[in-house]
Coordinates of C-alpha atoms in Angstrom, one line a residue:
Chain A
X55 CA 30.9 26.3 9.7
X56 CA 34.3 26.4 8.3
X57 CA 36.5 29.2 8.5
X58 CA 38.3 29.0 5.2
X59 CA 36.4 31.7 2.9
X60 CA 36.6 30.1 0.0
X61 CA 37.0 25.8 -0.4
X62 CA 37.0 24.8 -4.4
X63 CA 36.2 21.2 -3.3
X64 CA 33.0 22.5 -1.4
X65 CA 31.8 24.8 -3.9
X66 CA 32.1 22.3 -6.4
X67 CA 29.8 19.3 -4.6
X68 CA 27.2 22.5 -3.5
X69 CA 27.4 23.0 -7.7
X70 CA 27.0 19.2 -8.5
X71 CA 24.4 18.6 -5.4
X72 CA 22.6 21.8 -7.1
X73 CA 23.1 20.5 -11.0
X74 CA 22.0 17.1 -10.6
X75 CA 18.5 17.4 -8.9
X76 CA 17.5 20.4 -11.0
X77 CA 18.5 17.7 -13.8
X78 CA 16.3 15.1 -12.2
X79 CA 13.5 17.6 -11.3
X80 CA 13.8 18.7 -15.3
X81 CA 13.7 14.5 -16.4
X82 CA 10.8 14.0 -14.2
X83 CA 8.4 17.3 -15.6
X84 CA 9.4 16.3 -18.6
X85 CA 8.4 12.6 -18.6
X86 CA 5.0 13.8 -16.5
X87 CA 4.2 16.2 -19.2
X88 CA 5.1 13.6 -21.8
X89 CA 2.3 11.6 -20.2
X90 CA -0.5 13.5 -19.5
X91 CA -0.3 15.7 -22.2
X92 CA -2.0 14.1 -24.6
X93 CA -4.7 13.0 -22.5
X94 CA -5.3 16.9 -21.8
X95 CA -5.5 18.0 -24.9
X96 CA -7.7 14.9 -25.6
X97 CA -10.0 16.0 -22.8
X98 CA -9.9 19.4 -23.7
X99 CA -11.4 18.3 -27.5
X100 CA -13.9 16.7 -26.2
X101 CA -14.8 19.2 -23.7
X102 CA -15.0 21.5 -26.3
X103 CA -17.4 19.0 -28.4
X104 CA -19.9 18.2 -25.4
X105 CA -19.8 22.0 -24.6
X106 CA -20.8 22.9 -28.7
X107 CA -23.5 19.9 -28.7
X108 CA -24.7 21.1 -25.0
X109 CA -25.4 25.1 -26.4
X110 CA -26.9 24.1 -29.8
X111 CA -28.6 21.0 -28.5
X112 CA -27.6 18.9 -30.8
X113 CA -29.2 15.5 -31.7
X114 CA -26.9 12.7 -30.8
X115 CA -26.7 12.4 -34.4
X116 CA -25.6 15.3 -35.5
X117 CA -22.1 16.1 -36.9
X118 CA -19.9 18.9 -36.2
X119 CA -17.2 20.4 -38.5
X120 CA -14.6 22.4 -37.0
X121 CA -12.6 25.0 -39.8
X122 CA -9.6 26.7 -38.1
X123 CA -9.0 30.2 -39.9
X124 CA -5.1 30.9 -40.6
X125 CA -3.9 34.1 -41.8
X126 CA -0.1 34.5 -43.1
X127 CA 2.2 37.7 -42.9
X128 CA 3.7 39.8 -45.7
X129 CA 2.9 42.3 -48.5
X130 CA 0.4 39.5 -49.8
X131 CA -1.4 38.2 -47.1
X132 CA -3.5 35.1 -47.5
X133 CA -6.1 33.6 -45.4
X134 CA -6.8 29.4 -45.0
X135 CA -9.5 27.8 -44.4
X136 CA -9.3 24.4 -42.8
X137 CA -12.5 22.6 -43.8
X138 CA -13.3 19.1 -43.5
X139 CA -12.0 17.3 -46.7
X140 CA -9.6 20.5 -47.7
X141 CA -7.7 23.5 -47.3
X142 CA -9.2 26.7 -48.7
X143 CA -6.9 29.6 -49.5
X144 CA -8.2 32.7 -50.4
X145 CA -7.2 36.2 -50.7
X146 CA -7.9 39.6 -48.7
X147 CA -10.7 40.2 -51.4
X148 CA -12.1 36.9 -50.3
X149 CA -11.5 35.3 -54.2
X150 CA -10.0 31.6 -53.9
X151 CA -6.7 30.9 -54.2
X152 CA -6.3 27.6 -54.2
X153 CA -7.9 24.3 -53.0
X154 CA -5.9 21.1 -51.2
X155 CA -7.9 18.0 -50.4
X156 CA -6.7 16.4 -47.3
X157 CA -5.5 12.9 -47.2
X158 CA -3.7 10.7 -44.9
X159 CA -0.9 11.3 -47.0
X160 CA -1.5 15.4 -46.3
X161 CA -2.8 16.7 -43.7
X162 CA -4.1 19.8 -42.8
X163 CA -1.2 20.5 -40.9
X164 CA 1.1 19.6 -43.5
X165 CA -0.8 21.4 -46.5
X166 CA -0.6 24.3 -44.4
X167 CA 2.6 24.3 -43.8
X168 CA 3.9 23.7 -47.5
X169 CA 1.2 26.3 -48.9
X170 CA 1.0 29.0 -46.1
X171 CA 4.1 29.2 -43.9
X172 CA 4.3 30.4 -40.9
X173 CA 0.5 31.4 -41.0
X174 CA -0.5 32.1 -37.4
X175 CA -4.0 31.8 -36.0
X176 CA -7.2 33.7 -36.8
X177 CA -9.9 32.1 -35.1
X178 CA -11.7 28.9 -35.4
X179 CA -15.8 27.9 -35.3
X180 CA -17.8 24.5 -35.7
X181 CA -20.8 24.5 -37.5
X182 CA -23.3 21.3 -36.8
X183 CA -25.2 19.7 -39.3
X184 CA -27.7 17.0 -38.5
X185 CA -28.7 13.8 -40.4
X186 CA -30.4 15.1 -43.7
X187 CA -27.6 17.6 -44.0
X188 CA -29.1 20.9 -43.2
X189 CA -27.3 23.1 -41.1
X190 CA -28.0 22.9 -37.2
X191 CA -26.6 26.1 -35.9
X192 CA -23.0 27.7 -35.9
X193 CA -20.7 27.6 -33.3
X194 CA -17.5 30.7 -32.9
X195 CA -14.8 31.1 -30.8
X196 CA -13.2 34.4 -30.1
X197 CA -11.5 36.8 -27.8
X198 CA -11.8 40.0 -26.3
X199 CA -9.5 41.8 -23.5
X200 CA -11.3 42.5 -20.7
X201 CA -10.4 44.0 -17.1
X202 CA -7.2 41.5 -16.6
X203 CA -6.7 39.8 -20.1
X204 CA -8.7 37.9 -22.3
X205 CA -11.7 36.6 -22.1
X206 CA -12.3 33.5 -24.4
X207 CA -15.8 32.7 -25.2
X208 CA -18.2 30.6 -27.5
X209 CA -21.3 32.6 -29.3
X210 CA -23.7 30.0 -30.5
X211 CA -25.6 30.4 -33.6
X212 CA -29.3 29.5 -34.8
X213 CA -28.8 28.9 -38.8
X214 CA -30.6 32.1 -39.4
X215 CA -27.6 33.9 -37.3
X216 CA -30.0 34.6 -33.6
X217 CA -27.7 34.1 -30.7
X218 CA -28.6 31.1 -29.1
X219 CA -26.6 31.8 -25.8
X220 CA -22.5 32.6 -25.3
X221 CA -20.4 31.3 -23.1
X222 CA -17.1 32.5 -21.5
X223 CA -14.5 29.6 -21.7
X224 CA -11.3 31.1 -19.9
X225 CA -11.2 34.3 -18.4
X226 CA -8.8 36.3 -15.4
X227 CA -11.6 38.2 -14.8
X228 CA -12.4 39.4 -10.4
X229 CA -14.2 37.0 -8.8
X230 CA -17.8 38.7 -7.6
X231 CA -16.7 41.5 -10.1
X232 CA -16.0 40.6 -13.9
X233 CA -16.3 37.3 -13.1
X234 CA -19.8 37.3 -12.7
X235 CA -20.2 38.0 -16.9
X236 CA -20.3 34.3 -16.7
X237 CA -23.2 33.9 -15.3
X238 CA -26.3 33.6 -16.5
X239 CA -27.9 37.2 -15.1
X240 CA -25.6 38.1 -17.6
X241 CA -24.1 36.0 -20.4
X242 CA -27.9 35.1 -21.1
X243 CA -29.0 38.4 -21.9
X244 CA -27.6 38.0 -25.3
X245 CA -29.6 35.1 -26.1
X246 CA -32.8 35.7 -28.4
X247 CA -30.9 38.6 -30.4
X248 CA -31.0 38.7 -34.1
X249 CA -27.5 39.8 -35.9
X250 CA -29.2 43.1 -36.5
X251 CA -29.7 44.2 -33.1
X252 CA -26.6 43.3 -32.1
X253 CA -25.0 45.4 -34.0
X254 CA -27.3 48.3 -32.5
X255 CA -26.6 46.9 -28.9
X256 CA -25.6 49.3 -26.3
X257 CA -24.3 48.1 -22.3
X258 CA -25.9 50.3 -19.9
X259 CA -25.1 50.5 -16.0
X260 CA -26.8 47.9 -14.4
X261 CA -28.7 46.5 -12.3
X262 CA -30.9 44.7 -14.3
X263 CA -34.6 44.8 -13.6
X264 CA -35.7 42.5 -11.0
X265 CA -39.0 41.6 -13.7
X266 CA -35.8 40.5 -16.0
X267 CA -34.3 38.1 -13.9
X268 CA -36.8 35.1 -14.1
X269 CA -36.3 35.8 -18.0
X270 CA -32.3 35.0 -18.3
X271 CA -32.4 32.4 -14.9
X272 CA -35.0 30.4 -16.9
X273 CA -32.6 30.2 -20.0
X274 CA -30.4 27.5 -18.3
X275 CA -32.6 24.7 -18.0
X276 CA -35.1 25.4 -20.5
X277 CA -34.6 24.2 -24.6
X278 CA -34.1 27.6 -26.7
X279 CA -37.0 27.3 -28.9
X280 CA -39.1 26.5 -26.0
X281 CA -37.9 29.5 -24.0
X282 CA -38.4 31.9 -26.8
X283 CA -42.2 30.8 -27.0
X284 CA -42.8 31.1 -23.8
X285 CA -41.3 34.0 -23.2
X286 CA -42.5 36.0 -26.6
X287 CA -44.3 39.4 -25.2
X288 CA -41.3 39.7 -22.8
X289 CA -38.4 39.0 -25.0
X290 CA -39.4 40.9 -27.9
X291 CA -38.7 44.3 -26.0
X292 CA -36.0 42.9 -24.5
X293 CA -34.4 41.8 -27.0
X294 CA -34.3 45.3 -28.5
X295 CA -33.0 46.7 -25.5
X296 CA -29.7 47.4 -24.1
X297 CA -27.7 44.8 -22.1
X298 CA -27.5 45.8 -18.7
X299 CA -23.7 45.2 -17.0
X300 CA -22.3 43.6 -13.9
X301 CA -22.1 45.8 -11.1
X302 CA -18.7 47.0 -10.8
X303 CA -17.5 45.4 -14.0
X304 CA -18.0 48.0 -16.7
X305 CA -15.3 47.4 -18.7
X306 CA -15.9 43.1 -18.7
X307 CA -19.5 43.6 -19.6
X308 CA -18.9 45.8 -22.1
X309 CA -15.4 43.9 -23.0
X310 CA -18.0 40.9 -23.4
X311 CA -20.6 42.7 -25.6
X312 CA -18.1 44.2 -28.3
X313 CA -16.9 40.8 -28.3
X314 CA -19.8 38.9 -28.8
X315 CA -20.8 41.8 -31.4
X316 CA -17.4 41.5 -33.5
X317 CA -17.6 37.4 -33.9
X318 CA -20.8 37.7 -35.0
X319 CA -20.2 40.0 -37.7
X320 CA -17.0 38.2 -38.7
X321 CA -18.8 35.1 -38.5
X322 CA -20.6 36.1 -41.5
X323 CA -18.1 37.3 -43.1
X324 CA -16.2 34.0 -43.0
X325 CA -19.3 31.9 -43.7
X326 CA -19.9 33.5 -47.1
X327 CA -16.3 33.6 -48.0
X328 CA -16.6 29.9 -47.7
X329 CA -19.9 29.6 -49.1
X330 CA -21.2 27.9 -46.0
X331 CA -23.9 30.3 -45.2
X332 CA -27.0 28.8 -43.2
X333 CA -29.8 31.6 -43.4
X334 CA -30.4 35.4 -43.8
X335 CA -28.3 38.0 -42.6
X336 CA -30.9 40.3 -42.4
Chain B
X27 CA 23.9 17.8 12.5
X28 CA 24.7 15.9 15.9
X29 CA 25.9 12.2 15.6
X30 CA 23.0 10.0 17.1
X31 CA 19.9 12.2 15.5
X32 CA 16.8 12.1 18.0
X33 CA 14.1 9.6 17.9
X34 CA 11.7 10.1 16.5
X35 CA 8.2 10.6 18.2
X36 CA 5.6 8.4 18.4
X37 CA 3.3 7.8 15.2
X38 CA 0.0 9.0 16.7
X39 CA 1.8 12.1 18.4
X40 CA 3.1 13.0 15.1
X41 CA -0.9 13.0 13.8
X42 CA -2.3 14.7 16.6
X43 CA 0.6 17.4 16.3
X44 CA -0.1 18.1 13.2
X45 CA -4.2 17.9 14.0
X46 CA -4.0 19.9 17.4
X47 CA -1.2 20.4 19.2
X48 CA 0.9 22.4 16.7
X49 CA -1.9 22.6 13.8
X50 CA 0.2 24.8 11.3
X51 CA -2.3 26.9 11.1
X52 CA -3.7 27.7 14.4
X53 CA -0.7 26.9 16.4
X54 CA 2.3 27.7 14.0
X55 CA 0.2 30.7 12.3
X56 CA 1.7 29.6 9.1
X57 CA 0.6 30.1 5.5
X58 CA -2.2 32.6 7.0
X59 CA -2.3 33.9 3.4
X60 CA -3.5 31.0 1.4
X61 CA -5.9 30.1 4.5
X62 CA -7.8 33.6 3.9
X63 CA -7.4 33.7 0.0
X64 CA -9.2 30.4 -0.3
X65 CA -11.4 29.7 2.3
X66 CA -14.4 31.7 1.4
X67 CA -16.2 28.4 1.2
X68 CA -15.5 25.0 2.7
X69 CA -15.3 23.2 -0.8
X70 CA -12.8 25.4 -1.4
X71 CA -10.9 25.1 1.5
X72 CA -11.6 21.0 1.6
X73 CA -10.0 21.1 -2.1
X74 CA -7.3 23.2 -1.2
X75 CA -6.7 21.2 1.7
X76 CA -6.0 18.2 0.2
X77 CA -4.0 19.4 -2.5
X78 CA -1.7 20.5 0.2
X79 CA -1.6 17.6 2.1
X80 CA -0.9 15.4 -1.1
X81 CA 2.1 17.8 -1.9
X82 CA 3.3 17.5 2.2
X83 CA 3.4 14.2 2.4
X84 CA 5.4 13.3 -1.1
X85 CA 7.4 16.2 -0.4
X86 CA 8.3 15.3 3.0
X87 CA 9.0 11.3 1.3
X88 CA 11.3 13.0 -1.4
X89 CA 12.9 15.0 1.3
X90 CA 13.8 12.0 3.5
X91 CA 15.1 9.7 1.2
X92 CA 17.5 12.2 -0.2
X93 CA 18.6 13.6 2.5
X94 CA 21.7 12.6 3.1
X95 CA 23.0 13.7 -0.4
X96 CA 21.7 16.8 -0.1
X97 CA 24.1 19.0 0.4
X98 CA 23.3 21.3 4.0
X99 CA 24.3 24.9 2.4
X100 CA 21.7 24.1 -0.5
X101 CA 19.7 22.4 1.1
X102 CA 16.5 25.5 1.2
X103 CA 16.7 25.7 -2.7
X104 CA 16.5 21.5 -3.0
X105 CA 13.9 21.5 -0.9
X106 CA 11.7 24.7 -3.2
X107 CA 12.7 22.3 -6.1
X108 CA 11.1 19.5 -4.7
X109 CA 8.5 20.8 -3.7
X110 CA 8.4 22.5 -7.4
X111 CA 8.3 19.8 -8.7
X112 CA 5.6 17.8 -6.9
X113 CA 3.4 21.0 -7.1
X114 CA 4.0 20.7 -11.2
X115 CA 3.2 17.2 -11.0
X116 CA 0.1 17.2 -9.5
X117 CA -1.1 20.3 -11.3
X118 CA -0.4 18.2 -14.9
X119 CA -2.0 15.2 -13.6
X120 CA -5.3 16.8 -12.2
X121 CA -5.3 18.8 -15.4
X122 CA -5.3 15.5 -17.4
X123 CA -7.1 13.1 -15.3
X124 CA -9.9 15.2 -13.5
X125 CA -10.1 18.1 -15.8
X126 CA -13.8 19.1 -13.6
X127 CA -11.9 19.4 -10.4
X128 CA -8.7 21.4 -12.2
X129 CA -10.9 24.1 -13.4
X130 CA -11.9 24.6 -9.4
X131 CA -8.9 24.4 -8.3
X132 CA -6.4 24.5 -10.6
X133 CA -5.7 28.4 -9.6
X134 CA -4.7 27.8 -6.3
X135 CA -2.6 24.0 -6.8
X136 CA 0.7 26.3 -8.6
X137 CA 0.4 29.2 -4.7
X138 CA 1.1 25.7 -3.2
X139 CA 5.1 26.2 -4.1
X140 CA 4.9 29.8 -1.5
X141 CA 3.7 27.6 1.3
X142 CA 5.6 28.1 4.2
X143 CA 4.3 25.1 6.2
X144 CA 5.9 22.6 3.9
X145 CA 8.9 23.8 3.3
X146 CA 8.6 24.3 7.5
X147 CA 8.1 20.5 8.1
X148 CA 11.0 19.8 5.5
X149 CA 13.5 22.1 7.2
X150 CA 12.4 21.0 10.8
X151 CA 11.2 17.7 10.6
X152 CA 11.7 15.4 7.1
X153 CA 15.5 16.8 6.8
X154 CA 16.3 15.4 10.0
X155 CA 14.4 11.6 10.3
X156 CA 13.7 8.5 8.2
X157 CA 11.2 7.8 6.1
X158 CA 8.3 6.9 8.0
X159 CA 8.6 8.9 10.6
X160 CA 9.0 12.0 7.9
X161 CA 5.2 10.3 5.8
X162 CA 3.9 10.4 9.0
X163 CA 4.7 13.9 10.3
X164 CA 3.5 15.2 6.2
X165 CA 0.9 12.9 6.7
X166 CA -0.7 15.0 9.9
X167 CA 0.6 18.4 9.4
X168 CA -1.1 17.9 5.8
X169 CA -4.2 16.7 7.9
X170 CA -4.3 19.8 9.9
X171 CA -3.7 21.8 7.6
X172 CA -6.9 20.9 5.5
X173 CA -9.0 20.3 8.8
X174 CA -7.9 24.0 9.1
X175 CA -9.1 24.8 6.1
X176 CA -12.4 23.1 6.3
X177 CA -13.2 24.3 9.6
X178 CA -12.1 28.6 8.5
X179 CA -14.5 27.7 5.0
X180 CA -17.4 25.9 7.2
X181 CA -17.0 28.9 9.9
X182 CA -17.2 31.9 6.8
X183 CA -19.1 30.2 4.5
X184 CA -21.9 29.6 7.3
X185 CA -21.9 33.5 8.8
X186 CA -21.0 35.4 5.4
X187 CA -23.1 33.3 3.0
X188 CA -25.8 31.4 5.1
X189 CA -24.6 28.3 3.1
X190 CA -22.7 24.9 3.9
X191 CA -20.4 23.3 1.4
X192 CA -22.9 25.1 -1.4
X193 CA -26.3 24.3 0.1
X194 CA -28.5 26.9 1.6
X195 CA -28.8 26.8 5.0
X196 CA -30.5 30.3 5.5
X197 CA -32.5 31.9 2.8
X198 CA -30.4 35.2 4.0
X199 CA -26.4 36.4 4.1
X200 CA -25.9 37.0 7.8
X201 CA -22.5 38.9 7.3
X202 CA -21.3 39.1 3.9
X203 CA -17.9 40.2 5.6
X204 CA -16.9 36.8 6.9
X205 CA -16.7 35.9 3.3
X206 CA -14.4 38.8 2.2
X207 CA -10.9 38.5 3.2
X208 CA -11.1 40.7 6.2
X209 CA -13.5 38.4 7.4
X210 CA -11.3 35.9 6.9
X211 CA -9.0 37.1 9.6
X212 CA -11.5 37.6 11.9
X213 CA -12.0 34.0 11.7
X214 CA -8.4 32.9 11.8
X215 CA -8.6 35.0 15.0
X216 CA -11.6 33.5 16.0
X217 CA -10.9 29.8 15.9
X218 CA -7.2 30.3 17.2
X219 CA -8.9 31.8 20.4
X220 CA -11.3 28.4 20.9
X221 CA -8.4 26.5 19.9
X222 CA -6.5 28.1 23.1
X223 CA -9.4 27.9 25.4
X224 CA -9.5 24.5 24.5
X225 CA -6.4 23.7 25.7
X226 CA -6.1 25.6 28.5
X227 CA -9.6 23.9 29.2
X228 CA -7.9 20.4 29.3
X229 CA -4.9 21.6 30.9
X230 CA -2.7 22.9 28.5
X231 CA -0.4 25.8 28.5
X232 CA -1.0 28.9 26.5
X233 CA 2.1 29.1 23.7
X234 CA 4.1 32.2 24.7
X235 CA 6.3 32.7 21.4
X236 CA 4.1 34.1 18.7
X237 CA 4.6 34.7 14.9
X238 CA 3.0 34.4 11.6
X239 CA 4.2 33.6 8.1
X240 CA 3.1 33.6 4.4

């Protein structure tokens, strides 16, 4: 230790030392995230596909069409529609606006950006069609706060708007506490309802019944239509009834439920704005 | 720092130090936290384990090559950046390459930056020797670190869960407490004790200076 209190030519190299590797450490996340980023996003798309294929079992060839919702600020505001050959912009009544076909030349991106500036997000869904055109099922992401923060999830879709099953993509929830909404005791129970009983559908304390159980576990590995059939007498009570929460995680069931409830409904709202509507809405 | 720096020890003393002799966590008693946060099953802990050890032994290689320029009255603050930076690194390359494995684990890879083992072995061991030497030492504290972490996961997940590494061993939960976090002291407890009667067993002395640390 020196005794000298204060030594400009030492504070300057403990400056430098300091500068230059939080430089190099900056360089180097920066070139790492240069080169994996891509790839993640990449992954995270096709994640995202299997995952829609995997909860409408989808033939291998079936198509899916994603359409990204954007809604812009102001006085006036607008609402796009990315769809697959063109940019739909329509107004709060839901009346078209305009129409932009996409090229290589314009992109959705770049349509959006010229036409509806500084639109921010509103949601996004796929809907699947297979071979011979008809629609497959629906697909929507959404998001609901839970306990901690928000809980992202997929609702899947038959074309006549039953929930086929939901999934939670991202959530903070507690593990062994809201967590457990992501399993299937749980997240299963929605499967089998029609739009119009969800919009009926209550969360009640749980447990759930133990003659229930076999019900929701035999969801996972069974096909939907398959599982329905089978499991007729039982699900059509059930199916009326109330959905029956975690344990100690009130507020992420229910958080779950009013979720699952609200992208249904605006589901259908968006389908019909863009005249893509499958089946009944009862 | 003296003019002739020690030499170094031995390459196999360096492992088994890190394995047994002063095991970070059942002989230095260091990053206790993490060891009870995620060990609640030996996947878990395995996982955990080896990100730890992969983030030891660059940042102990890092450490050694630099430092001579580093400067000593920055020296703590290089080192956090360091190991900053692996950490990142790591956590943007298992998000990319293994996306499975990041969704398991990618929660705990960015608490690796709080460990105080690492930045430990940097302070004591990688600031002060060359480059093998310092791979080494990273090398078997990382080692014991995650055999540490297997053995607390087997240990809980076994007693609190009836189950190893995810398969059912007992149809029943024995005590669901070892799997909580109190339980997770117990076992920390536990396994230092056999780790001490182990050694006294073949002859060893008992350590008389204590502590712990996040």
């Amino acid at each position: 230790m020196t005794t000298s209190p204060i030594n400009v030519r030492e504070m300057a190299k403990i400056t430098i030392c300091l500068t230059v590797v939080c430089i190099l450490a900056g360089l180097i996340l920066g070139a790492v995230f240069a080169v994996t980023e891509p790839t993640r996003l990449m992954r995270a798309q096709v994640g995202e596909q299997q995952l829609v294929r995997r909860i409408l079992e989808l033939p291998a060839n079936a198509e899916i069409m994603e359409i990204r919702r954007f809604l812009s600020e102001g006085p006036d505001p607008q609402i796009a529609y990315t769809l697959q050959s063109e940019v739909r912009i329509y107004d709060v009544e839901g009346k078209l606006v305009s129409a932009t076909p996409i090229s290589e030349r314009a992109t959705a991106e770049q349509i959006l950006e010229t036409r509806l500036p500084h639109a921010r997000r509103g949601g996004r869904f796929f809907v699947a069609k297979i071979k011979d055109g008809s629609i497959a099922g629906y697909v929507t992401e959404s998001e609901q706060y839970g306990f901690k923060s928000f809980i992202r999830f997929f609702v899947a879709l038959t074309p006549d708007f039953q929930v086929r099953g939901v999934e939670v993509v991202a959530h903070e929830e507690d593990p062994g506490l809201g967590a457990e909404i992501t399993r299937p005791l749980f997240k299963n129970q929605f499967s089998g309802r029609s739009q119009a009983s969800l919009e009926q559908l209550k969360v009640v304390k749980g447990p759930l019944p133990k003659a229930m159980e076999d019900l929701y576990l035999s969801r996972e590995n069974t096909m939907f239509h398959d599982w329905l059939q089978t499991n007729a007498h039982v699900l059509k009570d059930a199916r009326q009834g109330p959905i029956y929460g975690v344990t100690g995680a009130t507020i992420s069931s229910q958080a779950l439920a009013d979720g699952v409830k609200k992208a249904v409904h605006h589901l259908g709202t968006r389908l019909t704005i863009i005249g893509l509507t499958g089946g009944s809405h009862e | 720092m003296s003019e002739h720096p020690p030499l170094p020890p031995k390459n196999r003393e360096l492992i088994w130090r890190g394995l047994f002799s002063e095991n970070p966590v059942f002989r230095l008693a260091l990053s206790l936290c993490p060891a009870v946060a995620v060990t609640s099953s030996m996947k878990n802990g395995f996982l955990m384990g080896v990100a730890v050890l992969a983030v030891q032994v660059l940042s102990s290689m890092t450490v050694a090559i630099a430092r001579n320029f580093i400067h000593d009255k920055v020296r703590i603050p290089v080192y956090t950046i360091v190991i900053a930076v692996w950490v990142s690194v790591i956590d943007m390359v298992c998000a990319a390459v293994a996306p499975e494995i990041y969704a398991q684990i990618g929660l705990y890879i960015k608490l690796i930056v709080a460990f105080a083992i690492i930045i430990s072995r940097l302070e004591v061991f990688a600031s002060k020797f060359a480059f093998l030497p310092s791979t080494i030492d990273g090398f078997g504290m990382g080692l014991g670190f995650c055999f540490a972490m297997v053995l607390i996961g087997a240990f809980r997940e076994v007693i609190g869960n009836g189950s190893i590494w995810g398969i059912e061993l007992i149809p029943i939960k024995p005590l669901l407490l070892f799997i909580l976090p109190a339980g997770g002291f117990f076992t920390i407890g536990l396994l230092m004790a056999a780790m001490n009667w182990i050694d006294v067993k073949r002859g060893g002395k008992l350590p008389t200076l204590g502590g712990g640390h996040g």
